[in-house]
Short mmCIF file of C-alpha atoms in Angstrom, two decimals:
data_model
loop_
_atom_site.label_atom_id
_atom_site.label_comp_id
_atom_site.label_asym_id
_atom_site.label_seq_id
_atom_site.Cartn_x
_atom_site.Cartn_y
_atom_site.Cartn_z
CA UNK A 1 193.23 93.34 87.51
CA UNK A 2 189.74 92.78 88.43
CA UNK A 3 188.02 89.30 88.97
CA UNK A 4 184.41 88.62 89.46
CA UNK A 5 183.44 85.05 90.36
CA UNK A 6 180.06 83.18 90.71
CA UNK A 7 179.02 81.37 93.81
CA UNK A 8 180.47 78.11 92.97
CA UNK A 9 184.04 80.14 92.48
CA UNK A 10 184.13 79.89 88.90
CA UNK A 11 185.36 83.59 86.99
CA UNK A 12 183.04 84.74 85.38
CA UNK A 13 184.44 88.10 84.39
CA UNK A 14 188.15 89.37 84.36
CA UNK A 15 189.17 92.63 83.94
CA UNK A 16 192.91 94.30 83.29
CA UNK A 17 193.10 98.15 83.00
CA UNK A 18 189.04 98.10 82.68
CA UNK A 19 189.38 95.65 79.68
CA UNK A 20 187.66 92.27 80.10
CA UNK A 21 189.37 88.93 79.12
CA UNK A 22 187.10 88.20 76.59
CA UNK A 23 187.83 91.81 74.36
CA UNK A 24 191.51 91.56 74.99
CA UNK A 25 191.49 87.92 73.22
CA UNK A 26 189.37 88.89 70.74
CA UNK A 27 191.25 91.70 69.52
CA UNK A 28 194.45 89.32 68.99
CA UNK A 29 195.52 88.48 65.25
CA UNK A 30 194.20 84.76 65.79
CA UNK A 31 194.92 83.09 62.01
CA UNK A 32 191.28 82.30 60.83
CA UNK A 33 190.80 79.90 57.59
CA UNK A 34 188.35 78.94 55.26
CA UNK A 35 188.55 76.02 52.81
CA UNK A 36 185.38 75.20 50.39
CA UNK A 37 184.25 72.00 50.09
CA UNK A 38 183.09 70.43 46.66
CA UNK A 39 182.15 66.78 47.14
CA UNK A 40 179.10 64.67 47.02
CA UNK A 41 176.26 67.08 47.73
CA UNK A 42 175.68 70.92 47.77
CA UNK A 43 179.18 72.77 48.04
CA UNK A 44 179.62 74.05 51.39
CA UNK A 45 182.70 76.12 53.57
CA UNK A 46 184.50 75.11 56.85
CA UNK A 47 185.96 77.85 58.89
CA UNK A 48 188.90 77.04 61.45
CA UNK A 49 191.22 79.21 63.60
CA UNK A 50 194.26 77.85 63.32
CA UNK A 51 195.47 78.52 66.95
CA UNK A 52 192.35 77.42 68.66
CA UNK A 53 192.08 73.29 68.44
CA UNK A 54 188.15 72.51 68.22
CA UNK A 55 187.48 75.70 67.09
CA UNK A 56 185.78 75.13 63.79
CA UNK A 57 182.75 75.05 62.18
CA UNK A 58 180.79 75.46 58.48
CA UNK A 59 178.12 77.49 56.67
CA UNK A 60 176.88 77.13 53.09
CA UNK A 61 178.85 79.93 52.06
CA UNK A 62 182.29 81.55 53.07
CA UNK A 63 180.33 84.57 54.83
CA UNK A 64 178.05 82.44 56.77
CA UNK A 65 180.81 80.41 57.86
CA UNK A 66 183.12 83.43 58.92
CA UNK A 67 180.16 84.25 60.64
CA UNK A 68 179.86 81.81 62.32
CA UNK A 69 183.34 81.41 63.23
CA UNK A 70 182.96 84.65 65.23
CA UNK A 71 180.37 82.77 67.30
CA UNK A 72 182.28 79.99 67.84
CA UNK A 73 185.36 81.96 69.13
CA UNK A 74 183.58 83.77 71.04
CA UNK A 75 181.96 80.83 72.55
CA UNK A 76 185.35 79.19 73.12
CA UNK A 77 187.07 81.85 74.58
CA UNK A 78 184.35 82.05 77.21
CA UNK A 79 184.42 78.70 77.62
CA UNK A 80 187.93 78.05 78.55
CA UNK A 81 188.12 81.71 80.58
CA UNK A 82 185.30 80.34 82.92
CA UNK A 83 187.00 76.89 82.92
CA UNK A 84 190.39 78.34 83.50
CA UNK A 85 192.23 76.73 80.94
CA UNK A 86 194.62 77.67 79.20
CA UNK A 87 194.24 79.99 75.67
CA UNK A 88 196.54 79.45 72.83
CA UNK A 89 198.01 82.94 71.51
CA UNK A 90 197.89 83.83 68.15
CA UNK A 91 200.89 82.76 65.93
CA UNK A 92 202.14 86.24 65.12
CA UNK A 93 202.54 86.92 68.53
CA UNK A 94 204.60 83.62 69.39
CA UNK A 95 208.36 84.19 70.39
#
């Protein structure tokens, strides 16, 4: 395993086998959602993954909010690797 840390001492890369972090967690079978929305207004989708509290977000339609989904995990796996805190595994891979 390989770390690489900033100045201040927080990670900023890790590295297993010449694999960052960030790929290895992205290639896990996280459960991602999608639920449309039909109320007052335009109809619109909101995009979760289920594993991942806070990890949610919307788009006018179900592709724009899967697409943005993949931002926001990406931007919250990052987040918590450079904070250090913990990530939730996928479901499937639960014991």
């Amino acid at each position: 395993m390989t770390t690489t840390a900033s100045s201040s001492g927080q990670v900023m890369s890790l590295s297993m086998n010449g694999l960052t972090l960030e790929y290895y967690y992205r290639s896990l079978p996280y459960s991602r959602q999608a639920e449309g929305i039909h109320e007052d207004g335009p109809p619109y989708w909101v995009a979760w993954v289920e594993e991942l509290p806070g990890c949610k977000t919307d788009g006018a339609t179900f592709a724009e909010a899967m697409a943005n989904l993949d931002a926001a995990f990406d931007d919250y796996i990052e987040a918590k690797l450079e904070l250090g805190s913990d990530i939730p595994v996928p479901i499937t891979v639960r014991k």
